[in-house]
Amino acid sequence: MTGRAAAVEAGLLRRYASDQLLTLAKAVMENAFQPIVEVQTGAVFGHEALMRGQERIGFETPLDLLDQAESAGQLLALEQMLTSRALAKFASLPDHAHYTLFLNLDHRLIAHGDTLVEGLLTHLRAAAIAPSSVCFELSERSDNTSHADFSRLVTRLRSAGFKLAIDDFGIGHGEMKLLCDYPVDYLKVDRHFIHQLDHNPRKRHLVKNIVQTAHVLGVRVIAEGIETEGEFVTCRDMGVDLVQGWHIARPTPHLSELKPAYPHLKEAGPLRRVGQSLDEILIRREVETLPAVYENDSIETVFDLFRRNPRQSFFPVLNANGEPRGIIHELHLKEYIYQPFGRDLLKNKVYERSISHFVERAPVVGLDADADRLMSIFANMEGSDCVLLTENLRYAGVISAASLIRIINEKQLKNAQDQNPLTGLPGNRAIRDFMQQAGRDSDGARHFCYCDFDNFKPFNDHYGFHLGDHAISLFAALMRRYFFSADVFLGHVGGDDFFIGLTDWTREELTEILDRLLSDFHGDVVELYAPEDRQQGRIRGEDRNGVERDFPLMRCSIGVLELPKGLVIDDVSRLSAEIATLKKSAKDSEAGLYVSTIRPPQA
């Protein structure tokens, strides 16, 4: 058949389909399942149901079919038919109770939310599937939050026990608003940010911060569209929880082709760092396995739990799959406990106050997280009682603030011989090893950054070593925030001197991040000065020769030595001498940043 004839036939099918759309869709449409897999184990966590077969009735994409169904007033009926089939297929999976089915929610059905939910609940009851085994994906390619009925639908879905995910995160409408204002369980990072992630520092910076933000809010992160091992390993190293894409498995309508696990993921990339194994040992030692309640339990179950544990002010809340949904705190129940007939009111079916109504979000982190990341997440979740820990995404226990302090202290003690005890960063021996290795590896550009505080001594003399150490720790924390990928080395030379080594970065990428680092440090460190000193912009002190004079407020200067691609330097002493000469130029510069390139010898 010629291309013109095929186009004519497709057009005829579409015109016919306008009148018989639902009938034809029932005859040809089917659901393909694509696995969503746990990063650390390769085990299948769930499947996304995807529409297939629309081309048989003249529609190029599933979206074309949905648009036509909306125009014909049959979108709700079409979605109900496809959803019921997806549930039937899901129910026939071995051990389906341990999986989650991800369903896309068309924004045009928000107004029909009650009908959609009631129909789905009917199918679930018939198939003996818990609502928490189903997750609705809210695509941010459309502005869901602007719909008048959206908030009510979210409340309805949550109270029924369904899970929610933000789809296409990063390229749509108001995704940060959705993440901030609504109780979502998963965030699916759009393929745009995952494509060649292992070769793009800007994308790595963005994805790392998305993961950090999501975990602070108790949201798990799914990376969509992973097509290479490099993308997968980078996502794993950044703390992504779940992955989906052709590198894992392609969508298939045949259940026989689905596997319970994909072992090739466990074998990908280098082995985990020794430091992480130490952190995991320390964290496991401090885990407290509090009893948990399930969101579908009765309120009376919660009252009994608090009665049997009078010293405990909160308990974790799990869904039917054993995933943490947050905590339930006695504070939120007091108004009912101490009011006349308050407990009877909660049990009243008309009042409809289930456990899920009282769930408070909490940070959720895997047991294999490193201690520094755990501390950062805890510190950024103001007012949180604990961090919820998971193993293979299921509840494993909690870490309190006191336990976390013990973990960090013990880690610092164990690493004292190899790392600076204040910042936890490698010292001069490790810095020298990095410079030697990077100098020999000429496959790409390399940058050696020497960071030195200006006017640190008078600040330390004036305010004392405690605040001096605080400034040093602050800079180390900012370094970790901005430089975290596998191609970055961070070191602490000693005192207020630091080292940053990078491979395969461009000068533009590096200077952009360094500018932010310097700006943030200056903005944060001035807050350590007394108000009157900040106002004057200086303090009185003695210089290194004992002469008393005024000193400007502290800042940091960074001298950067660039080794271009193809240049091999095996002499660390030469590199150190070159870096030393940059310090004065950096301190003399207005911005505190100076970059110089070692030129290869002329032929």
Coordinates of C-alpha atoms in Angstrom, one line a residue:
M1 CA 0.0 0.0 0.0
T2 CA 1.4 3.4 -0.9
G3 CA 1.9 6.2 1.6
R4 CA -1.0 8.1 0.1
A5 CA -3.3 5.1 0.2
A6 CA -2.4 4.4 3.8
A7 CA -3.1 8.0 4.8
V8 CA -6.5 7.9 3.0
E9 CA -7.4 4.6 4.9
A10 CA -6.3 6.1 8.2
G11 CA -8.5 9.1 7.5
L12 CA -11.5 6.9 6.8
L13 CA -10.9 4.9 9.9
R14 CA -10.8 8.1 12.0
R15 CA -14.0 9.4 10.5
Y16 CA -15.7 6.1 11.2
A17 CA -14.2 5.9 14.6
S18 CA -15.8 9.2 15.5
D19 CA -19.2 7.5 15.5
Q20 CA -18.1 4.0 16.8
L21 CA -15.1 5.0 18.9
L22 CA -15.8 3.1 22.0
T23 CA -16.9 0.0 20.1
L24 CA -13.7 0.0 18.0
A25 CA -11.5 0.8 21.0
K26 CA -12.9 -2.3 22.8
A27 CA -12.0 -4.4 19.8
V28 CA -8.4 -3.2 19.3
M29 CA -7.0 -1.4 22.4
E30 CA -4.9 -3.1 25.0
N31 CA -2.6 -2.2 27.9
A32 CA 1.1 -2.6 27.8
F33 CA 2.9 -2.7 31.1
Q34 CA 6.4 -1.1 31.6
P35 CA 8.2 -2.1 34.8
I36 CA 9.2 0.5 37.4
V37 CA 12.2 -1.0 39.2
E38 CA 13.9 -0.4 42.6
V39 CA 17.3 1.2 41.9
Q40 CA 19.4 -0.7 44.5
T41 CA 18.0 -4.2 44.1
G42 CA 16.7 -4.4 40.5
A43 CA 13.4 -5.8 41.9
V44 CA 10.2 -4.7 40.2
F45 CA 8.2 -2.2 42.3
G46 CA 5.3 -1.7 39.9
H47 CA 4.2 -1.3 36.3
E48 CA 2.9 1.7 34.4
A49 CA -0.1 0.9 32.2
L50 CA 0.3 2.3 28.7
M51 CA -2.2 2.4 25.8
R52 CA -1.5 0.4 22.7
G53 CA -3.3 -0.5 19.5
Q54 CA -4.7 3.0 18.5
E55 CA -3.0 2.8 15.1
R56 CA -5.3 0.0 14.1
I57 CA -8.2 2.5 14.0
G58 CA -6.3 5.3 12.4
F59 CA -4.8 7.2 15.3
E60 CA -1.1 7.9 15.3
T61 CA -0.7 8.3 19.1
P62 CA -2.7 7.5 22.2
L63 CA -3.1 11.2 22.7
D64 CA -4.8 11.5 19.3
L65 CA -7.3 8.9 20.4
L66 CA -8.0 10.6 23.7
D67 CA -8.5 13.9 22.0
Q68 CA -11.0 12.4 19.6
A69 CA -12.8 10.6 22.5
E70 CA -13.1 14.0 24.3
S71 CA -14.6 15.6 21.2
A72 CA -17.1 12.8 20.9
G73 CA -18.0 12.9 24.6
Q74 CA -16.7 9.4 25.2
L75 CA -13.5 10.1 27.1
L76 CA -14.8 9.0 30.5
A77 CA -16.2 5.8 29.1
L78 CA -13.0 5.1 27.2
E79 CA -10.8 5.6 30.3
Q80 CA -13.1 3.5 32.4
M81 CA -12.9 0.6 29.9
L82 CA -9.1 0.8 29.7
T83 CA -8.7 1.2 33.4
S84 CA -10.8 -1.9 34.1
R85 CA -8.7 -3.9 31.6
A86 CA -5.5 -2.7 33.2
L87 CA -6.7 -3.7 36.6
A88 CA -7.8 -7.2 35.3
K89 CA -4.3 -7.6 33.8
F90 CA -2.6 -6.4 37.0
A91 CA -4.7 -8.8 39.1
S92 CA -3.5 -11.7 37.0
L93 CA 0.2 -11.0 37.8
P94 CA 1.8 -13.4 40.2
D95 CA 2.2 -11.7 43.6
H96 CA 0.4 -8.6 42.4
A97 CA -0.2 -7.5 46.0
H98 CA 3.5 -6.6 46.3
Y99 CA 3.4 -4.3 43.2
T100 CA 1.9 -0.9 42.4
L101 CA 0.0 -0.2 39.2
F102 CA 0.6 3.3 37.8
L103 CA -2.3 4.8 35.8
N104 CA -2.3 8.1 33.9
L105 CA -5.1 10.5 34.9
D106 CA -6.2 12.8 32.0
H107 CA -6.8 16.3 33.3
R108 CA -10.0 16.5 31.4
L109 CA -11.5 13.9 33.7
I110 CA -11.0 15.9 36.9
A111 CA -14.6 17.1 36.7
H112 CA -15.8 13.5 36.5
G113 CA -13.5 12.5 39.4
D114 CA -16.2 11.0 41.7
T115 CA -17.6 8.8 38.9
L116 CA -14.1 7.6 38.0
V117 CA -13.1 6.9 41.6
E118 CA -16.3 5.0 42.4
G119 CA -16.0 2.9 39.3
L120 CA -12.4 2.1 40.1
L121 CA -13.2 1.2 43.7
T122 CA -15.8 -1.2 42.5
H123 CA -13.3 -3.0 40.3
L124 CA -10.7 -3.1 43.1
R125 CA -13.2 -4.7 45.5
A126 CA -14.1 -7.3 42.9
A127 CA -10.4 -8.1 42.3
A128 CA -9.5 -7.9 46.0
I129 CA -6.8 -5.2 45.3
A130 CA -6.1 -2.6 47.9
P131 CA -6.4 1.0 46.7
S132 CA -2.9 1.7 47.8
S133 CA -1.7 -0.7 45.1
V134 CA -2.8 1.9 42.5
C135 CA -1.0 5.2 41.8
F136 CA -2.5 8.0 39.7
E137 CA 0.0 9.9 37.6
L138 CA -0.8 13.6 37.3
S139 CA 0.9 15.0 34.2
E140 CA 2.1 18.5 34.5
R141 CA 1.9 19.0 30.7
S142 CA -1.5 20.3 31.7
D143 CA -2.3 22.7 34.5
N144 CA -4.2 20.4 36.9
T145 CA -4.1 22.8 39.8
S146 CA -6.1 25.5 38.0
H147 CA -9.1 23.2 37.8
A148 CA -11.8 24.1 40.3
D149 CA -12.4 20.4 41.3
F150 CA -8.8 19.4 41.5
S151 CA -8.3 19.8 45.3
R152 CA -11.5 18.0 46.0
L153 CA -10.4 15.1 43.7
V154 CA -7.0 14.8 45.4
T155 CA -8.7 14.7 48.8
R156 CA -11.1 12.0 47.5
L157 CA -8.2 9.9 46.1
R158 CA -6.1 10.2 49.2
S159 CA -9.0 9.4 51.6
A160 CA -9.8 6.3 49.5
G161 CA -6.1 5.2 49.9
F162 CA -4.8 5.7 46.4
K163 CA -1.3 7.0 45.8
L164 CA -0.4 10.0 43.7
A165 CA 2.6 10.8 41.4
I166 CA 3.7 14.0 39.6
D167 CA 4.5 12.9 36.0
D168 CA 6.8 14.8 33.6
F169 CA 8.3 16.8 36.4
G170 CA 10.3 19.8 35.3
I171 CA 8.7 20.6 32.0
G172 CA 5.0 21.4 32.8
H173 CA 2.7 23.7 34.6
G174 CA 3.1 24.5 38.3
E175 CA 4.9 21.3 39.3
M176 CA 6.5 23.0 42.3
K177 CA 3.1 24.2 43.4
L178 CA 1.8 20.7 43.2
L179 CA 4.8 19.3 45.1
C180 CA 4.4 22.0 47.8
D181 CA 0.7 22.0 48.3
Y182 CA -0.5 18.5 47.7
P183 CA 0.4 15.1 49.4
V184 CA 2.0 13.3 46.5
D185 CA 4.0 10.0 46.9
Y186 CA 6.2 10.0 43.9
L187 CA 7.8 12.5 41.6
K188 CA 8.7 11.3 38.0
V189 CA 11.6 13.3 36.6
D190 CA 11.0 13.9 32.9
R191 CA 13.2 12.2 30.3
H192 CA 14.6 15.6 29.2
F193 CA 16.7 15.8 32.4
I194 CA 17.7 12.1 32.3
H195 CA 18.9 12.0 28.7
Q196 CA 22.8 12.0 28.8
L197 CA 22.7 12.9 32.5
D198 CA 26.1 11.2 33.0
H199 CA 27.7 13.7 30.6
N200 CA 25.9 16.9 31.6
P201 CA 27.0 18.6 34.9
R202 CA 24.1 21.1 34.8
K203 CA 21.5 18.3 34.6
R204 CA 23.3 16.4 37.4
H205 CA 23.1 19.5 39.5
L206 CA 19.4 19.9 38.9
V207 CA 18.5 16.3 39.4
K208 CA 20.5 16.0 42.6
N209 CA 18.6 19.0 44.1
I210 CA 15.3 17.6 42.9
V211 CA 16.0 14.3 44.7
Q212 CA 17.1 16.2 47.8
T213 CA 14.0 18.4 47.9
A214 CA 11.7 15.4 47.2
H215 CA 13.2 13.3 50.0
V216 CA 12.9 16.2 52.5
L217 CA 9.1 16.3 51.7
G218 CA 8.8 12.5 52.0
V219 CA 8.4 12.0 48.3
R220 CA 10.1 9.2 46.4
V221 CA 11.8 9.9 43.0
I222 CA 11.3 8.0 39.8
A223 CA 13.6 8.6 36.8
E224 CA 11.8 8.2 33.5
G225 CA 13.2 7.2 30.1
I226 CA 16.5 5.6 31.2
E227 CA 18.2 4.3 28.0
T228 CA 21.8 3.7 29.0
E229 CA 23.8 2.2 31.8
G230 CA 25.5 5.5 32.4
E231 CA 22.2 7.3 32.9
F232 CA 21.1 4.5 35.3
V233 CA 24.4 4.5 37.4
T234 CA 24.2 8.3 37.7
C235 CA 20.6 8.2 38.9
R236 CA 21.5 5.6 41.4
D237 CA 24.5 7.5 42.7
M238 CA 22.3 10.6 43.1
G239 CA 19.8 8.8 45.3
V240 CA 17.0 8.2 42.8
D241 CA 14.6 5.6 44.3
L242 CA 13.0 4.0 41.2
V243 CA 13.8 3.8 37.5
Q244 CA 11.9 3.2 34.3
G245 CA 13.0 3.0 30.7
W246 CA 14.2 0.9 27.8
H247 CA 17.5 0.1 29.6
I248 CA 15.4 -1.7 32.2
A249 CA 12.6 -3.1 30.0
R250 CA 10.4 -2.0 27.2
P251 CA 6.6 -1.9 27.5
T252 CA 4.9 -5.2 26.6
P253 CA 1.3 -6.3 26.4
H254 CA 2.4 -9.9 27.2
L255 CA 2.5 -10.7 30.9
S256 CA 4.8 -13.7 30.2
E257 CA 7.5 -11.2 29.2
L258 CA 7.5 -9.4 32.6
K259 CA 10.0 -10.4 35.2
P260 CA 10.0 -10.0 39.0
A261 CA 13.5 -8.5 38.9
Y262 CA 16.2 -7.3 36.4
P263 CA 19.6 -8.5 37.7
H264 CA 21.7 -6.6 35.2
L265 CA 21.0 -3.4 37.2
K266 CA 22.7 -4.7 40.3
E267 CA 25.8 -5.4 38.2
A268 CA 26.0 -2.0 36.6
G269 CA 28.7 0.6 37.5
P270 CA 31.4 0.5 40.2
L271 CA 30.9 -1.0 43.6
R272 CA 29.6 1.2 46.4
R273 CA 32.1 3.4 48.2
V274 CA 33.5 2.1 51.5
G275 CA 32.3 5.3 53.3
Q276 CA 28.7 4.5 52.5
S277 CA 29.0 1.0 53.9
L278 CA 30.4 2.5 57.2
D279 CA 27.5 4.9 57.3
E280 CA 25.0 2.1 56.8
I281 CA 26.5 0.2 59.7
L282 CA 26.2 3.2 61.9
I283 CA 22.6 4.0 60.8
R284 CA 21.4 0.4 61.3
R285 CA 22.8 0.4 64.8
E286 CA 20.6 3.5 65.7
V287 CA 17.4 2.5 64.0
E288 CA 14.4 2.4 66.2
T289 CA 11.7 0.1 64.9
L290 CA 8.5 1.8 66.2
P291 CA 5.2 0.0 65.7
A292 CA 3.4 1.3 62.7
V293 CA -0.3 1.8 61.8
Y294 CA -1.8 1.3 58.4
E295 CA -3.8 4.1 56.8
N296 CA -6.8 1.8 56.4
D297 CA -6.8 0.8 60.1
S298 CA -9.5 2.2 62.4
I299 CA -8.9 5.3 64.5
E300 CA -9.5 3.0 67.6
T301 CA -6.3 1.2 66.6
V302 CA -4.4 4.4 66.9
F303 CA -5.9 5.2 70.3
D304 CA -4.9 1.7 71.5
L305 CA -1.3 2.2 70.2
F306 CA -0.9 5.5 72.1
R307 CA -2.4 3.9 75.2
R308 CA 0.0 1.0 75.1
N309 CA 3.0 3.4 74.5
P310 CA 2.3 6.4 76.7
R311 CA 5.8 7.9 76.2
Q312 CA 5.6 7.8 72.4
S313 CA 4.2 11.0 70.8
F314 CA 4.0 9.7 67.2
F315 CA 3.9 6.5 65.1
P316 CA 4.7 5.8 61.4
V317 CA 1.8 5.4 59.0
L318 CA 2.1 2.8 56.2
N319 CA 0.1 2.0 53.1
A320 CA -1.0 -1.6 52.3
N321 CA 2.3 -2.2 50.5
G322 CA 4.3 -1.3 53.6
E323 CA 5.6 2.1 52.3
P324 CA 5.7 5.0 54.7
R325 CA 3.1 7.6 54.1
G326 CA 4.2 9.8 57.0
I327 CA 3.5 9.9 60.8
I328 CA 0.4 10.4 63.0
H329 CA 1.1 12.6 65.9
E330 CA -0.9 12.7 69.2
L331 CA -1.0 16.5 68.9
H332 CA -3.5 16.2 66.0
L333 CA -5.8 13.9 67.9
K334 CA -5.9 15.8 71.2
E335 CA -8.8 17.9 70.2
Y336 CA -10.8 14.8 69.8
I337 CA -9.5 12.9 72.7
Y338 CA -10.3 15.6 75.2
Q339 CA -13.5 16.9 73.7
P340 CA -16.8 15.4 74.9
F341 CA -17.9 12.8 72.3
G342 CA -14.7 13.5 70.3
R343 CA -13.7 9.9 69.9
D344 CA -17.3 8.9 69.0
L345 CA -17.3 11.6 66.4
L346 CA -14.1 10.2 64.7
K347 CA -15.8 6.8 64.5
N348 CA -18.9 8.2 62.9
K349 CA -19.0 7.2 59.2
V350 CA -20.8 10.4 58.2
Y351 CA -18.0 12.5 59.6
E352 CA -15.4 10.6 57.6
R353 CA -12.1 11.2 59.5
S354 CA -9.9 8.2 58.7
I355 CA -6.2 7.8 59.7
S356 CA -5.1 9.3 56.3
H357 CA -6.8 12.6 57.3
F358 CA -4.3 13.0 60.1
V359 CA -1.1 11.9 58.4
E360 CA 1.8 14.4 58.6
R361 CA 4.5 14.3 56.0
A362 CA 8.0 13.3 57.1
P363 CA 11.4 12.8 55.4
V364 CA 11.8 9.4 53.9
V365 CA 15.3 8.0 53.2
G366 CA 16.7 4.5 52.4
L367 CA 18.8 2.7 55.0
D368 CA 21.8 2.8 52.7
A369 CA 21.9 6.6 52.7
D370 CA 25.1 8.3 53.9
A371 CA 25.0 10.0 57.2
D372 CA 25.8 13.5 55.9
R373 CA 22.8 13.3 53.5
L374 CA 20.6 12.1 56.3
M375 CA 21.6 15.0 58.5
S376 CA 21.1 17.5 55.6
I377 CA 17.6 16.1 55.0
F378 CA 16.7 16.3 58.7
A379 CA 18.0 19.8 59.1
N380 CA 16.0 21.0 56.1
M381 CA 12.7 19.6 57.4
E382 CA 11.8 22.1 60.1
G383 CA 9.8 20.7 63.0
S384 CA 10.1 17.1 61.9
D385 CA 10.1 14.5 64.7
C386 CA 12.1 11.9 62.8
V387 CA 13.4 10.6 59.5
L388 CA 11.5 7.5 58.2
L389 CA 13.9 4.8 57.0
T390 CA 13.1 2.3 54.3
E391 CA 14.7 -0.9 53.0
N392 CA 13.7 -1.7 49.4
L393 CA 11.2 1.2 49.8
R394 CA 9.4 -0.5 52.7
Y395 CA 9.3 0.8 56.2
A396 CA 12.4 -0.2 58.2
G397 CA 12.3 2.1 61.2
V398 CA 13.0 5.7 62.3
I399 CA 15.9 7.8 63.2
S400 CA 15.5 10.6 65.9
A401 CA 17.6 13.7 66.2
A402 CA 19.5 12.3 69.1
S403 CA 20.3 9.1 67.2
L404 CA 21.4 11.1 64.2
I405 CA 23.8 13.1 66.3
R406 CA 25.3 9.9 67.7
I407 CA 25.7 8.6 64.1
I408 CA 27.5 11.7 62.9
N409 CA 29.8 11.8 66.0
E410 CA 30.8 8.2 65.6
K411 CA 31.4 8.5 61.9
Q412 CA 33.7 11.5 62.5
L413 CA 35.7 9.5 65.1
K414 CA 36.1 6.5 62.8
N415 CA 37.2 8.7 59.8
A416 CA 39.5 11.0 61.8
Q417 CA 42.7 9.3 60.6
D418 CA 41.8 9.8 56.9
Q419 CA 39.7 13.0 57.0
N420 CA 39.7 16.4 58.5
P421 CA 37.8 16.0 61.7
L422 CA 35.9 19.4 61.3
T423 CA 34.7 19.0 57.7
G424 CA 35.0 15.3 57.1
L425 CA 36.8 16.1 53.8
P426 CA 40.0 14.3 52.6
G427 CA 43.3 15.9 53.5
N428 CA 46.6 16.7 51.7
R429 CA 47.5 13.1 50.9
A430 CA 44.3 12.5 49.1
I431 CA 44.5 15.8 47.4
R432 CA 48.0 15.0 46.1
D433 CA 46.8 11.6 44.8
F434 CA 43.9 13.2 42.9
M435 CA 46.1 15.8 41.3
Q436 CA 48.6 13.2 40.2
Q437 CA 45.9 11.0 38.7
A438 CA 44.1 13.8 37.0
G439 CA 47.4 15.3 35.6
R440 CA 48.1 12.0 33.9
D441 CA 44.5 11.5 32.5
S442 CA 44.4 13.8 29.5
D443 CA 41.1 12.6 28.0
G444 CA 39.3 15.8 29.0
A445 CA 39.8 19.2 30.6
R446 CA 40.7 19.2 34.3
H447 CA 40.3 22.1 36.8
F448 CA 42.1 22.5 40.2
C449 CA 40.5 25.1 42.4
Y450 CA 42.3 26.5 45.5
C451 CA 39.9 28.2 47.9
D452 CA 41.2 30.5 50.6
F453 CA 39.3 32.8 53.0
D454 CA 40.1 36.5 53.0
N455 CA 40.3 38.2 56.4
F456 CA 39.7 34.9 58.3
K457 CA 42.4 35.5 61.0
P458 CA 40.9 38.8 62.3
F459 CA 37.4 37.2 62.3
N460 CA 38.7 34.2 64.2
D461 CA 40.7 36.3 66.7
H462 CA 37.7 38.7 67.2
Y463 CA 34.8 36.1 67.6
G464 CA 36.7 33.0 68.7
F465 CA 37.5 29.7 67.2
H466 CA 33.9 28.4 67.6
L467 CA 32.5 30.8 65.0
G468 CA 35.7 30.4 63.0
D469 CA 35.0 26.7 62.8
H470 CA 31.4 27.5 62.0
A471 CA 32.5 29.5 58.9
I472 CA 34.8 26.6 57.8
S473 CA 32.0 24.1 58.2
L474 CA 29.6 26.4 56.4
F475 CA 31.9 26.6 53.4
A476 CA 32.4 22.8 53.4
A477 CA 28.7 22.3 53.4
L478 CA 28.3 24.7 50.5
M479 CA 31.0 22.8 48.6
R480 CA 29.0 19.6 49.0
R481 CA 25.8 21.3 47.9
Y482 CA 27.2 22.5 44.7
F483 CA 29.7 19.8 43.8
F484 CA 28.5 16.2 44.3
S485 CA 28.9 14.2 41.1
A486 CA 31.4 11.4 40.5
D487 CA 33.7 13.7 38.5
V488 CA 34.4 16.0 41.5
F489 CA 36.9 15.7 44.3
L490 CA 36.6 17.9 47.4
G491 CA 39.4 18.3 49.9
H492 CA 40.4 20.3 53.0
V493 CA 44.0 21.5 52.8
G494 CA 43.7 22.7 56.4
G495 CA 42.3 25.7 58.3
D496 CA 40.5 28.0 55.9
D497 CA 42.0 26.5 52.8
F498 CA 40.1 24.1 50.6
F499 CA 40.5 22.2 47.3
I500 CA 38.1 21.3 44.5
G501 CA 39.2 19.1 41.7
L502 CA 37.0 18.5 38.6
T503 CA 37.3 16.5 35.4
D504 CA 35.4 16.9 32.1
W505 CA 33.8 20.2 33.1
T506 CA 33.9 23.3 30.8
R507 CA 35.2 26.6 32.1
E508 CA 31.7 28.1 31.7
E509 CA 30.0 25.4 33.8
L510 CA 32.6 25.6 36.5
T511 CA 32.7 29.4 36.8
E512 CA 28.9 29.6 36.9
I513 CA 28.8 27.2 39.9
L514 CA 31.8 28.9 41.6
D515 CA 30.1 32.3 41.3
R516 CA 27.1 30.9 43.1
L517 CA 29.3 29.2 45.8
L518 CA 31.1 32.5 46.5
S519 CA 27.9 34.5 46.6
D520 CA 26.1 32.1 48.9
F521 CA 29.2 31.9 51.2
H522 CA 29.5 35.7 51.4
G523 CA 25.7 36.0 52.1
D524 CA 25.8 33.4 54.8
V525 CA 29.1 34.3 56.5
V526 CA 28.2 38.0 57.1
E527 CA 25.4 36.7 59.3
L528 CA 28.0 35.5 61.7
Y529 CA 29.2 39.0 62.4
A530 CA 27.6 41.3 65.1
P531 CA 25.0 43.7 63.7
E532 CA 27.1 46.7 64.2
D533 CA 30.1 45.1 62.4
R534 CA 27.9 44.1 59.5
Q535 CA 26.6 47.7 59.3
Q536 CA 30.1 49.2 59.3
G537 CA 31.4 46.5 56.9
R538 CA 34.6 46.0 58.9
I539 CA 36.1 44.9 62.2
R540 CA 39.2 46.0 64.1
G541 CA 42.0 43.5 64.5
E542 CA 45.7 42.8 64.3
D543 CA 47.4 41.7 61.1
R544 CA 50.0 38.9 61.0
N545 CA 52.7 41.4 62.0
G546 CA 50.8 42.5 65.1
V547 CA 49.7 45.8 63.6
E548 CA 46.2 46.9 64.6
R549 CA 44.0 48.0 61.7
D550 CA 40.5 47.7 60.1
F551 CA 39.7 44.6 58.1
P552 CA 36.8 44.1 55.6
L553 CA 34.3 41.4 56.2
M554 CA 35.3 37.9 55.3
R555 CA 34.9 36.4 51.9
C556 CA 36.5 33.5 49.9
S557 CA 38.8 33.8 47.0
I558 CA 39.3 30.9 44.5
G559 CA 42.2 30.5 42.1
V560 CA 41.5 28.0 39.3
L561 CA 44.2 26.2 37.3
E562 CA 42.9 24.7 34.1
L563 CA 44.6 21.8 32.3
P564 CA 43.3 21.5 28.8
K565 CA 42.4 18.3 27.1
G566 CA 45.5 16.4 25.8
L567 CA 48.0 18.0 28.2
V568 CA 49.7 15.5 30.5
I569 CA 51.6 16.7 33.7
D570 CA 53.0 14.1 35.9
D571 CA 54.8 16.5 38.3
V572 CA 52.5 17.3 41.3
S573 CA 55.1 19.8 42.6
R574 CA 54.8 21.8 39.4
L575 CA 51.0 21.8 39.7
S576 CA 51.1 22.9 43.3
A577 CA 53.5 25.8 42.4
E578 CA 51.2 26.9 39.6
I579 CA 48.2 26.9 41.9
A580 CA 50.1 28.9 44.6
T581 CA 50.8 31.7 42.1
L582 CA 47.0 32.0 41.5
K583 CA 46.1 32.8 45.1
K584 CA 47.3 36.5 44.9
S585 CA 45.5 37.1 41.6
A586 CA 42.3 35.6 43.0
K587 CA 42.5 37.8 46.2
D588 CA 43.2 40.9 44.1
S589 CA 40.2 40.3 41.8
E590 CA 36.9 42.1 42.5
A591 CA 34.8 38.9 42.4
G592 CA 37.4 36.7 44.2
L593 CA 37.7 34.3 41.3
Y594 CA 40.6 34.0 38.9
V595 CA 41.1 31.3 36.2
S596 CA 44.4 30.5 34.5
T597 CA 45.2 27.8 31.9
I598 CA 48.5 25.9 31.6
R599 CA 49.4 26.0 27.9
P600 CA 51.0 22.9 26.3
P601 CA 54.6 23.6 25.1
Q602 CA 54.8 24.8 21.5
A603 CA 56.1 22.3 19.0

